[in-house]
Amino acid sequence: MNTGASANDVQLVIITGMSGAGKTVAIQSFEDLGFFCVDNLPPTLLPKFLELMKESGNKMNKVALVMDLRGREFFDHLFKALDDLAETSWVAPQILFLEADDSSLVRRYKETRRSHPLAPSGLPLEGIKQERDLLEELKGRAQTIYNTSVMKPRELREKILTEYSSDKKTIFTVNVMSFGFKHGIPIDADLVFDVRFLPNPHYIDHMRPKTGLDEEVSTYVLKWTETQKFIEKVTDLLGFMLPHYKREGKAQLVVAIGCTGGQHRSVALAEHIGHFFQGDYNTRISHRDIDRRKGQTS
């Protein structure tokens, strides 16, 4: 059934983590934000629940689910459901993982006089250690991790209200940057591409004072077969990667393209590749070293 909904229209937050780390406070906070909340949903029922979400149209477009530890087999079902969701476009689930250090969890169990679900007749610390091992893979797949060891319930609630309020919507931004290797690789770059193998306009006297923003230089850089092959392969790679970065909750991705001095080749290619993705993503293009002209190769 096609509801016309997109991943930007539907919020699905899966709340999980260590027992005693604050999942009750978390689900109450999401209720205050207007989410449809389900506590202790077995992962085996997640696919069926997602079908109900999809069939409801816009009636269930903000959902928070608490999934507690009940056994390894339940989480095997959860991983399968998450893998299946990665292939869909109508919803992008966010995993909120709550954790705390051992001493904080033990203290909380003593204060509430509760036993740990994995050690009902044993020491709380035994259950805590088993739970950490079981949840290790799930923690690695979480987009957001809160450590509540020194966090009061009120502070956890305020953090969730701030981070997940609909008034504050994260926009995924692709920053395409040119730079010169002789000035150092940008420390904030996520992906770096080296284009120093391409023909260099620096060695053409009348192009040397210009930059990749000049049409003549850009045309020269882009006309070569190897340049077109590079553009084809890089745009294909980024076209595959960007949706996955966005789905993982990353706020921005910095793609750095470098030549020797950051004047000609990298500038022309950053402009071309940045404009290529502007129709699909919030894209910014910048040229870190374009004003550093030392008369050296670029």
PDB file of C-alpha atoms in Angstrom:
ATOM      1  CA  MET A   1       0.000   0.000   0.000  1.00  0.00           C
ATOM      2  CA  ASN A   2       1.484   3.370  -1.017  1.00  0.00           C
ATOM      3  CA  THR A   3       0.682   6.063   1.531  1.00  0.00           C
ATOM      4  CA  GLY A   4       2.861   8.695  -0.106  1.00  0.00           C
ATOM      5  CA  ALA A   5       4.760   9.079   3.149  1.00  0.00           C
ATOM      6  CA  SER A   6       8.504   9.536   3.199  1.00  0.00           C
ATOM      7  CA  ALA A   7      11.143   8.940   5.853  1.00  0.00           C
ATOM      8  CA  ASN A   8      11.068  12.689   6.570  1.00  0.00           C
ATOM      9  CA  ASP A   9       7.324  12.467   7.389  1.00  0.00           C
ATOM     10  CA  VAL A  10       7.516   9.506   9.793  1.00  0.00           C
ATOM     11  CA  GLN A  11       9.428   9.422  13.069  1.00  0.00           C
ATOM     12  CA  LEU A  12      10.088   6.003  14.569  1.00  0.00           C
ATOM     13  CA  VAL A  13      12.262   5.924  17.678  1.00  0.00           C
ATOM     14  CA  ILE A  14      13.246   2.579  19.192  1.00  0.00           C
ATOM     15  CA  ILE A  15      14.192   3.022  22.851  1.00  0.00           C
ATOM     16  CA  THR A  16      16.385   0.321  24.298  1.00  0.00           C
ATOM     17  CA  GLY A  17      19.466  -0.162  26.455  1.00  0.00           C
ATOM     18  CA  MET A  18      20.445  -1.263  29.913  1.00  0.00           C
ATOM     19  CA  SER A  19      17.762  -2.163  32.429  1.00  0.00           C
ATOM     20  CA  GLY A  20      17.636   0.630  34.993  1.00  0.00           C
ATOM     21  CA  ALA A  21      19.155   3.243  32.668  1.00  0.00           C
ATOM     22  CA  GLY A  22      15.963   5.310  32.319  1.00  0.00           C
ATOM     23  CA  LYS A  23      13.705   3.799  29.644  1.00  0.00           C
ATOM     24  CA  THR A  24      10.558   4.542  31.692  1.00  0.00           C
ATOM     25  CA  VAL A  25      11.454   8.229  31.900  1.00  0.00           C
ATOM     26  CA  ALA A  26      12.284   8.185  28.200  1.00  0.00           C
ATOM     27  CA  ILE A  27       8.949   6.755  27.054  1.00  0.00           C
ATOM     28  CA  GLN A  28       7.058   9.219  29.275  1.00  0.00           C
ATOM     29  CA  SER A  29       9.034  12.051  27.679  1.00  0.00           C
ATOM     30  CA  PHE A  30       8.099  10.907  24.186  1.00  0.00           C
ATOM     31  CA  GLU A  31       4.442  10.767  25.259  1.00  0.00           C
ATOM     32  CA  ASP A  32       4.753  14.435  26.255  1.00  0.00           C
ATOM     33  CA  LEU A  33       6.028  15.162  22.736  1.00  0.00           C
ATOM     34  CA  GLY A  34       2.890  13.646  21.213  1.00  0.00           C
ATOM     35  CA  PHE A  35       4.408  10.335  20.137  1.00  0.00           C
ATOM     36  CA  PHE A  36       2.312   7.179  19.947  1.00  0.00           C
ATOM     37  CA  CYS A  37       4.163   5.049  22.512  1.00  0.00           C
ATOM     38  CA  VAL A  38       4.310   1.319  23.113  1.00  0.00           C
ATOM     39  CA  ASP A  39       6.183  -0.066  26.107  1.00  0.00           C
ATOM     40  CA  ASN A  40       7.863  -3.490  26.046  1.00  0.00           C
ATOM     41  CA  LEU A  41       7.025  -4.345  22.438  1.00  0.00           C
ATOM     42  CA  PRO A  42       8.559  -7.762  21.629  1.00  0.00           C
ATOM     43  CA  PRO A  43      10.871  -7.393  18.592  1.00  0.00           C
ATOM     44  CA  THR A  44       9.061 -10.334  16.967  1.00  0.00           C
ATOM     45  CA  LEU A  45       6.014  -8.080  16.634  1.00  0.00           C
ATOM     46  CA  LEU A  46       7.896  -5.156  15.064  1.00  0.00           C
ATOM     47  CA  PRO A  47       7.188  -6.111  11.410  1.00  0.00           C
ATOM     48  CA  LYS A  48       3.458  -6.400  12.122  1.00  0.00           C
ATOM     49  CA  PHE A  49       3.471  -3.102  13.992  1.00  0.00           C
ATOM     50  CA  LEU A  50       5.214  -1.403  11.054  1.00  0.00           C
ATOM     51  CA  GLU A  51       2.477  -2.673   8.746  1.00  0.00           C
ATOM     52  CA  LEU A  52      -0.098  -1.013  11.015  1.00  0.00           C
ATOM     53  CA  MET A  53       1.897   2.226  10.944  1.00  0.00           C
ATOM     54  CA  LYS A  54       2.022   2.217   7.163  1.00  0.00           C
ATOM     55  CA  GLU A  55      -1.674   1.421   6.765  1.00  0.00           C
ATOM     56  CA  SER A  56      -2.656   4.194   9.174  1.00  0.00           C
ATOM     57  CA  GLY A  57      -1.471   6.884   6.779  1.00  0.00           C
ATOM     58  CA  ASN A  58      -0.563   9.966   8.803  1.00  0.00           C
ATOM     59  CA  LYS A  59      -2.320   8.833  11.984  1.00  0.00           C
ATOM     60  CA  MET A  60       0.823   7.155  13.354  1.00  0.00           C
ATOM     61  CA  ASN A  61       3.652   9.306  12.019  1.00  0.00           C
ATOM     62  CA  LYS A  62       5.374   9.818  15.388  1.00  0.00           C
ATOM     63  CA  VAL A  63       6.004   6.538  17.190  1.00  0.00           C
ATOM     64  CA  ALA A  64       8.293   5.549  20.070  1.00  0.00           C
ATOM     65  CA  LEU A  65       8.780   1.905  21.042  1.00  0.00           C
ATOM     66  CA  VAL A  66      10.506   0.526  24.127  1.00  0.00           C
ATOM     67  CA  MET A  67      12.192  -2.827  23.580  1.00  0.00           C
ATOM     68  CA  ASP A  68      13.578  -4.386  26.722  1.00  0.00           C
ATOM     69  CA  LEU A  69      15.925  -7.329  26.982  1.00  0.00           C
ATOM     70  CA  ARG A  70      13.968 -10.571  26.989  1.00  0.00           C
ATOM     71  CA  GLY A  71      16.397 -12.914  25.252  1.00  0.00           C
ATOM     72  CA  ARG A  72      18.865 -13.252  22.422  1.00  0.00           C
ATOM     73  CA  GLU A  73      16.285 -14.656  20.009  1.00  0.00           C
ATOM     74  CA  PHE A  74      14.121 -11.554  20.329  1.00  0.00           C
ATOM     75  CA  PHE A  75      17.007  -9.321  19.252  1.00  0.00           C
ATOM     76  CA  ASP A  76      17.799 -11.553  16.310  1.00  0.00           C
ATOM     77  CA  HIS A  77      14.283 -10.701  15.096  1.00  0.00           C
ATOM     78  CA  LEU A  78      14.948  -7.013  15.755  1.00  0.00           C
ATOM     79  CA  PHE A  79      18.130  -7.009  13.662  1.00  0.00           C
ATOM     80  CA  LYS A  80      16.282  -8.726  10.821  1.00  0.00           C
ATOM     81  CA  ALA A  81      13.519  -6.101  10.960  1.00  0.00           C
ATOM     82  CA  LEU A  82      16.063  -3.241  11.002  1.00  0.00           C
ATOM     83  CA  ASP A  83      17.879  -4.724   8.006  1.00  0.00           C
ATOM     84  CA  ASP A  84      14.574  -4.935   6.127  1.00  0.00           C
ATOM     85  CA  LEU A  85      13.764  -1.321   7.017  1.00  0.00           C
ATOM     86  CA  ALA A  86      17.097  -0.198   5.563  1.00  0.00           C
ATOM     87  CA  GLU A  87      15.690  -1.115   2.147  1.00  0.00           C
ATOM     88  CA  THR A  88      12.568   1.037   2.540  1.00  0.00           C
ATOM     89  CA  SER A  89      12.089   4.757   1.956  1.00  0.00           C
ATOM     90  CA  TRP A  90       8.964   5.480   4.006  1.00  0.00           C
ATOM     91  CA  VAL A  91      10.544   5.267   7.452  1.00  0.00           C
ATOM     92  CA  ALA A  92      14.041   5.631   8.872  1.00  0.00           C
ATOM     93  CA  PRO A  93      14.113   4.243  12.440  1.00  0.00           C
ATOM     94  CA  GLN A  94      16.268   5.932  15.053  1.00  0.00           C
ATOM     95  CA  ILE A  95      17.650   3.812  17.896  1.00  0.00           C
ATOM     96  CA  LEU A  96      18.016   5.606  21.231  1.00  0.00           C
ATOM     97  CA  PHE A  97      20.257   3.535  23.490  1.00  0.00           C
ATOM     98  CA  LEU A  98      20.346   4.294  27.234  1.00  0.00           C
ATOM     99  CA  GLU A  99      23.292   3.135  29.286  1.00  0.00           C
ATOM    100  CA  ALA A 100      24.918   3.764  32.666  1.00  0.00           C
ATOM    101  CA  ASP A 101      28.012   2.514  34.462  1.00  0.00           C
ATOM    102  CA  ASP A 102      27.860  -0.615  36.610  1.00  0.00           C
ATOM    103  CA  SER A 103      28.004   1.185  39.958  1.00  0.00           C
ATOM    104  CA  SER A 104      25.102   3.495  39.035  1.00  0.00           C
ATOM    105  CA  LEU A 105      22.946   0.580  37.878  1.00  0.00           C
ATOM    106  CA  VAL A 106      23.708  -1.481  40.995  1.00  0.00           C
ATOM    107  CA  ARG A 107      22.827   1.487  43.201  1.00  0.00           C
ATOM    108  CA  ARG A 108      19.514   1.966  41.406  1.00  0.00           C
ATOM    109  CA  TYR A 109      18.597  -1.696  41.820  1.00  0.00           C
ATOM    110  CA  LYS A 110      19.363  -1.496  45.531  1.00  0.00           C
ATOM    111  CA  GLU A 111      17.327   1.685  45.939  1.00  0.00           C
ATOM    112  CA  THR A 112      14.264   0.175  44.222  1.00  0.00           C
ATOM    113  CA  ARG A 113      14.829  -3.293  45.780  1.00  0.00           C
ATOM    114  CA  ARG A 114      14.280  -4.837  42.380  1.00  0.00           C
ATOM    115  CA  SER A 115      16.127  -7.830  40.964  1.00  0.00           C
ATOM    116  CA  HIS A 116      17.775  -7.746  37.567  1.00  0.00           C
ATOM    117  CA  PRO A 117      15.686  -9.563  34.898  1.00  0.00           C
ATOM    118  CA  LEU A 118      18.690 -11.691  33.928  1.00  0.00           C
ATOM    119  CA  ALA A 119      19.592 -12.525  37.525  1.00  0.00           C
ATOM    120  CA  PRO A 120      16.277 -12.765  39.409  1.00  0.00           C
ATOM    121  CA  SER A 121      17.799 -14.718  42.280  1.00  0.00           C
ATOM    122  CA  GLY A 122      21.422 -13.597  41.952  1.00  0.00           C
ATOM    123  CA  LEU A 123      23.482 -10.446  42.313  1.00  0.00           C
ATOM    124  CA  PRO A 124      22.437  -7.449  40.164  1.00  0.00           C
ATOM    125  CA  LEU A 125      25.991  -7.092  38.852  1.00  0.00           C
ATOM    126  CA  GLU A 126      25.846 -10.576  37.336  1.00  0.00           C
ATOM    127  CA  GLY A 127      22.745  -9.674  35.350  1.00  0.00           C
ATOM    128  CA  ILE A 128      24.216  -6.306  34.334  1.00  0.00           C
ATOM    129  CA  LYS A 129      27.322  -7.947  32.857  1.00  0.00           C
ATOM    130  CA  GLN A 130      25.238 -10.492  30.920  1.00  0.00           C
ATOM    131  CA  GLU A 131      23.025  -7.717  29.617  1.00  0.00           C
ATOM    132  CA  ARG A 132      25.986  -5.637  28.398  1.00  0.00           C
ATOM    133  CA  ASP A 133      27.252  -8.581  26.381  1.00  0.00           C
ATOM    134  CA  LEU A 134      23.837  -9.227  24.824  1.00  0.00           C
ATOM    135  CA  LEU A 135      23.282  -5.570  23.952  1.00  0.00           C
ATOM    136  CA  GLU A 136      26.751  -4.875  22.523  1.00  0.00           C
ATOM    137  CA  GLU A 137      25.732  -5.284  18.867  1.00  0.00           C
ATOM    138  CA  LEU A 138      22.535  -3.282  19.293  1.00  0.00           C
ATOM    139  CA  LYS A 139      24.474  -0.436  20.921  1.00  0.00           C
ATOM    140  CA  GLY A 140      26.753  -0.388  17.890  1.00  0.00           C
ATOM    141  CA  ARG A 141      23.738   0.202  15.642  1.00  0.00           C
ATOM    142  CA  ALA A 142      22.294   3.045  17.727  1.00  0.00           C
ATOM    143  CA  GLN A 143      22.241   6.555  16.267  1.00  0.00           C
ATOM    144  CA  THR A 144      21.971   8.150  19.726  1.00  0.00           C
ATOM    145  CA  ILE A 145      23.476   6.972  23.019  1.00  0.00           C
ATOM    146  CA  TYR A 146      22.741   8.636  26.357  1.00  0.00           C
ATOM    147  CA  ASN A 147      24.807   7.768  29.403  1.00  0.00           C
ATOM    148  CA  THR A 148      22.560   8.448  32.388  1.00  0.00           C
ATOM    149  CA  SER A 149      25.086   7.581  35.121  1.00  0.00           C
ATOM    150  CA  VAL A 150      25.088  11.110  36.560  1.00  0.00           C
ATOM    151  CA  MET A 151      21.868  12.276  34.912  1.00  0.00           C
ATOM    152  CA  LYS A 152      18.791  12.964  37.006  1.00  0.00           C
ATOM    153  CA  PRO A 153      15.383  11.927  35.581  1.00  0.00           C
ATOM    154  CA  ARG A 154      14.510  15.591  35.013  1.00  0.00           C
ATOM    155  CA  GLU A 155      17.716  16.108  33.032  1.00  0.00           C
ATOM    156  CA  LEU A 156      17.060  13.050  30.858  1.00  0.00           C
ATOM    157  CA  ARG A 157      13.531  14.272  30.179  1.00  0.00           C
ATOM    158  CA  GLU A 158      14.756  17.754  29.198  1.00  0.00           C
ATOM    159  CA  LYS A 159      17.398  16.265  26.913  1.00  0.00           C
ATOM    160  CA  ILE A 160      14.837  14.158  25.061  1.00  0.00           C
ATOM    161  CA  LEU A 161      12.351  17.036  24.789  1.00  0.00           C
ATOM    162  CA  THR A 162      15.096  19.209  23.294  1.00  0.00           C
ATOM    163  CA  GLU A 163      16.517  16.631  20.895  1.00  0.00           C
ATOM    164  CA  TYR A 164      13.268  15.147  19.580  1.00  0.00           C
ATOM    165  CA  SER A 165      10.974  18.152  19.518  1.00  0.00           C
ATOM    166  CA  SER A 166       9.350  18.654  16.099  1.00  0.00           C
ATOM    167  CA  ASP A 167      10.334  22.302  16.328  1.00  0.00           C
ATOM    168  CA  LYS A 168      13.947  21.231  15.955  1.00  0.00           C
ATOM    169  CA  LYS A 169      14.354  19.211  12.792  1.00  0.00           C
ATOM    170  CA  THR A 170      17.808  18.147  11.677  1.00  0.00           C
ATOM    171  CA  ILE A 171      18.569  18.814   8.023  1.00  0.00           C
ATOM    172  CA  PHE A 172      21.145  16.563   6.400  1.00  0.00           C
ATOM    173  CA  THR A 173      23.742  18.757   4.690  1.00  0.00           C
ATOM    174  CA  VAL A 174      26.389  17.739   2.159  1.00  0.00           C
ATOM    175  CA  ASN A 175      29.423  20.038   2.309  1.00  0.00           C
ATOM    176  CA  VAL A 176      31.642  19.740  -0.774  1.00  0.00           C
ATOM    177  CA  MET A 177      34.995  21.419  -0.184  1.00  0.00           C
ATOM    178  CA  SER A 178      38.053  22.002  -2.350  1.00  0.00           C
ATOM    179  CA  PHE A 179      41.490  22.200  -0.756  1.00  0.00           C
ATOM    180  CA  GLY A 180      45.196  22.041  -1.496  1.00  0.00           C
ATOM    181  CA  PHE A 181      47.274  19.172  -0.140  1.00  0.00           C
ATOM    182  CA  LYS A 182      50.232  21.481   0.392  1.00  0.00           C
ATOM    183  CA  HIS A 183      48.118  23.330   2.986  1.00  0.00           C
ATOM    184  CA  GLY A 184      47.081  20.125   4.775  1.00  0.00           C
ATOM    185  CA  ILE A 185      44.058  17.846   4.645  1.00  0.00           C
ATOM    186  CA  PRO A 186      40.919  19.392   6.258  1.00  0.00           C
ATOM    187  CA  ILE A 187      40.585  17.966   9.756  1.00  0.00           C
ATOM    188  CA  ASP A 188      36.786  17.914   9.509  1.00  0.00           C
ATOM    189  CA  ALA A 189      36.648  15.941   6.253  1.00  0.00           C
ATOM    190  CA  ASP A 190      34.654  12.697   6.237  1.00  0.00           C
ATOM    191  CA  LEU A 191      35.677  11.659   2.722  1.00  0.00           C
ATOM    192  CA  VAL A 192      38.798  12.816   0.863  1.00  0.00           C
ATOM    193  CA  PHE A 193      39.405  12.493  -2.887  1.00  0.00           C
ATOM    194  CA  ASP A 194      42.801  13.221  -4.425  1.00  0.00           C
ATOM    195  CA  VAL A 195      42.608  14.677  -7.967  1.00  0.00           C
ATOM    196  CA  ARG A 196      46.316  15.436  -8.428  1.00  0.00           C
ATOM    197  CA  PHE A 197      46.439  12.768 -11.164  1.00  0.00           C
ATOM    198  CA  LEU A 198      44.391  14.974 -13.534  1.00  0.00           C
ATOM    199  CA  PRO A 199      45.912  17.382 -16.126  1.00  0.00           C
ATOM    200  CA  ASN A 200      46.919  20.616 -14.381  1.00  0.00           C
ATOM    201  CA  PRO A 201      45.938  24.062 -15.766  1.00  0.00           C
ATOM    202  CA  HIS A 202      48.761  25.571 -13.718  1.00  0.00           C
ATOM    203  CA  TYR A 203      51.190  24.665 -16.475  1.00  0.00           C
ATOM    204  CA  ILE A 204      49.286  26.753 -19.036  1.00  0.00           C
ATOM    205  CA  ASP A 205      50.602  30.287 -18.539  1.00  0.00           C
ATOM    206  CA  HIS A 206      47.416  32.274 -19.157  1.00  0.00           C
ATOM    207  CA  MET A 207      45.376  29.951 -16.862  1.00  0.00           C
ATOM    208  CA  ARG A 208      47.815  30.026 -13.971  1.00  0.00           C
ATOM    209  CA  PRO A 209      46.457  33.261 -12.384  1.00  0.00           C
ATOM    210  CA  LYS A 210      42.876  32.019 -12.685  1.00  0.00           C
ATOM    211  CA  THR A 211      40.935  29.512 -10.592  1.00  0.00           C
ATOM    212  CA  GLY A 212      38.526  26.662 -11.141  1.00  0.00           C
ATOM    213  CA  LEU A 213      35.677  29.181 -10.856  1.00  0.00           C
ATOM    214  CA  ASP A 214      36.696  30.635 -14.224  1.00  0.00           C
ATOM    215  CA  GLU A 215      34.855  29.011 -17.099  1.00  0.00           C
ATOM    216  CA  GLU A 216      38.010  28.514 -19.154  1.00  0.00           C
ATOM    217  CA  VAL A 217      39.764  26.651 -16.355  1.00  0.00           C
ATOM    218  CA  SER A 218      36.691  24.608 -15.494  1.00  0.00           C
ATOM    219  CA  THR A 219      36.210  23.596 -19.128  1.00  0.00           C
ATOM    220  CA  TYR A 220      39.844  22.552 -19.349  1.00  0.00           C
ATOM    221  CA  VAL A 221      39.671  20.437 -16.163  1.00  0.00           C
ATOM    222  CA  LEU A 222      36.394  18.752 -17.099  1.00  0.00           C
ATOM    223  CA  LYS A 223      37.127  17.975 -20.755  1.00  0.00           C
ATOM    224  CA  TRP A 224      39.472  15.043 -20.158  1.00  0.00           C
ATOM    225  CA  THR A 225      38.311  11.429 -20.361  1.00  0.00           C
ATOM    226  CA  GLU A 226      39.911  10.597 -17.027  1.00  0.00           C
ATOM    227  CA  THR A 227      38.077  13.527 -15.410  1.00  0.00           C
ATOM    228  CA  GLN A 228      34.728  12.331 -16.712  1.00  0.00           C
ATOM    229  CA  LYS A 229      35.489   8.803 -15.499  1.00  0.00           C
ATOM    230  CA  PHE A 230      36.396  10.178 -12.068  1.00  0.00           C
ATOM    231  CA  ILE A 231      33.161  12.192 -11.876  1.00  0.00           C
ATOM    232  CA  GLU A 232      31.101   9.180 -12.931  1.00  0.00           C
ATOM    233  CA  LYS A 233      32.626   6.920 -10.291  1.00  0.00           C
ATOM    234  CA  VAL A 234      32.559   9.480  -7.465  1.00  0.00           C
ATOM    235  CA  THR A 235      28.953  10.558  -8.063  1.00  0.00           C
ATOM    236  CA  ASP A 236      27.920   6.904  -8.263  1.00  0.00           C
ATOM    237  CA  LEU A 237      29.713   6.166  -4.966  1.00  0.00           C
ATOM    238  CA  LEU A 238      28.244   9.204  -3.206  1.00  0.00           C
ATOM    239  CA  GLY A 239      24.808   8.455  -4.645  1.00  0.00           C
ATOM    240  CA  PHE A 240      24.988   5.099  -2.878  1.00  0.00           C
ATOM    241  CA  MET A 241      26.489   6.366   0.397  1.00  0.00           C
ATOM    242  CA  LEU A 242      24.582   9.587   1.090  1.00  0.00           C
ATOM    243  CA  PRO A 243      21.156   7.998   1.786  1.00  0.00           C
ATOM    244  CA  HIS A 244      22.805   5.615   4.255  1.00  0.00           C
ATOM    245  CA  TYR A 245      24.628   8.434   6.060  1.00  0.00           C
ATOM    246  CA  LYS A 246      21.335  10.325   6.254  1.00  0.00           C
ATOM    247  CA  ARG A 247      19.467   7.249   7.516  1.00  0.00           C
ATOM    248  CA  GLU A 248      22.048   6.780  10.270  1.00  0.00           C
ATOM    249  CA  GLY A 249      21.177  10.219  11.601  1.00  0.00           C
ATOM    250  CA  LYS A 250      24.298  12.065  10.495  1.00  0.00           C
ATOM    251  CA  ALA A 251      23.647  15.822  10.387  1.00  0.00           C
ATOM    252  CA  GLN A 252      26.249  16.582   7.739  1.00  0.00           C
ATOM    253  CA  LEU A 253      28.884  15.005   5.526  1.00  0.00           C
ATOM    254  CA  VAL A 254      32.050  16.822   4.465  1.00  0.00           C
ATOM    255  CA  VAL A 255      33.380  15.689   1.081  1.00  0.00           C
ATOM    256  CA  ALA A 256      36.850  17.146   0.479  1.00  0.00           C
ATOM    257  CA  ILE A 257      38.410  17.214  -2.990  1.00  0.00           C
ATOM    258  CA  GLY A 258      42.080  18.059  -3.084  1.00  0.00           C
ATOM    259  CA  CYS A 259      44.672  19.026  -5.667  1.00  0.00           C
ATOM    260  CA  THR A 260      48.141  20.434  -4.982  1.00  0.00           C
ATOM    261  CA  GLY A 261      47.318  24.049  -4.164  1.00  0.00           C
ATOM    262  CA  GLY A 262      43.519  24.149  -4.081  1.00  0.00           C
ATOM    263  CA  GLN A 263      43.213  26.632  -6.967  1.00  0.00           C
ATOM    264  CA  HIS A 264      42.244  24.871 -10.180  1.00  0.00           C
ATOM    265  CA  ARG A 265      41.357  21.163 -10.389  1.00  0.00           C
ATOM    266  CA  SER A 266      39.831  20.688  -6.950  1.00  0.00           C
ATOM    267  CA  VAL A 267      37.804  23.911  -7.264  1.00  0.00           C
ATOM    268  CA  ALA A 268      36.335  22.969 -10.647  1.00  0.00           C
ATOM    269  CA  LEU A 269      35.451  19.461  -9.467  1.00  0.00           C
ATOM    270  CA  ALA A 270      33.976  20.587  -6.133  1.00  0.00           C
ATOM    271  CA  GLU A 271      31.715  22.961  -8.042  1.00  0.00           C
ATOM    272  CA  HIS A 272      30.657  20.275 -10.513  1.00  0.00           C
ATOM    273  CA  ILE A 273      30.042  17.516  -7.945  1.00  0.00           C
ATOM    274  CA  GLY A 274      28.361  19.866  -5.472  1.00  0.00           C
ATOM    275  CA  HIS A 275      25.903  21.095  -8.106  1.00  0.00           C
ATOM    276  CA  PHE A 276      25.255  17.488  -9.135  1.00  0.00           C
ATOM    277  CA  PHE A 277      23.718  16.711  -5.710  1.00  0.00           C
ATOM    278  CA  GLN A 278      21.967  20.035  -5.058  1.00  0.00           C
ATOM    279  CA  GLY A 279      18.634  18.760  -6.357  1.00  0.00           C
ATOM    280  CA  ASP A 280      18.521  15.934  -3.799  1.00  0.00           C
ATOM    281  CA  TYR A 281      20.304  17.320  -0.713  1.00  0.00           C
ATOM    282  CA  ASN A 282      20.951  20.554   1.109  1.00  0.00           C
ATOM    283  CA  THR A 283      24.374  21.126  -0.447  1.00  0.00           C
ATOM    284  CA  ARG A 284      27.045  23.699   0.306  1.00  0.00           C
ATOM    285  CA  ILE A 285      30.179  24.289  -1.760  1.00  0.00           C
ATOM    286  CA  SER A 286      33.284  25.949  -0.348  1.00  0.00           C
ATOM    287  CA  HIS A 287      36.889  26.469  -1.428  1.00  0.00           C
ATOM    288  CA  ARG A 288      39.235  26.519   1.539  1.00  0.00           C
ATOM    289  CA  ASP A 289      42.456  27.522  -0.191  1.00  0.00           C
ATOM    290  CA  ILE A 290      41.289  29.434  -3.247  1.00  0.00           C
ATOM    291  CA  ASP A 291      42.687  32.728  -1.903  1.00  0.00           C
ATOM    292  CA  ARG A 292      46.110  31.287  -1.026  1.00  0.00           C
ATOM    293  CA  ARG A 293      48.063  32.024  -4.174  1.00  0.00           C
ATOM    294  CA  LYS A 294      51.783  31.358  -3.820  1.00  0.00           C
ATOM    295  CA  GLY A 295      52.649  30.799  -7.459  1.00  0.00           C
ATOM    296  CA  GLN A 296      53.103  27.073  -6.919  1.00  0.00           C
ATOM    297  CA  THR A 297      51.445  24.137  -8.689  1.00  0.00           C
ATOM    298  CA  SER A 298      47.748  23.639  -8.082  1.00  0.00           C
TER     299      SER A 298
END
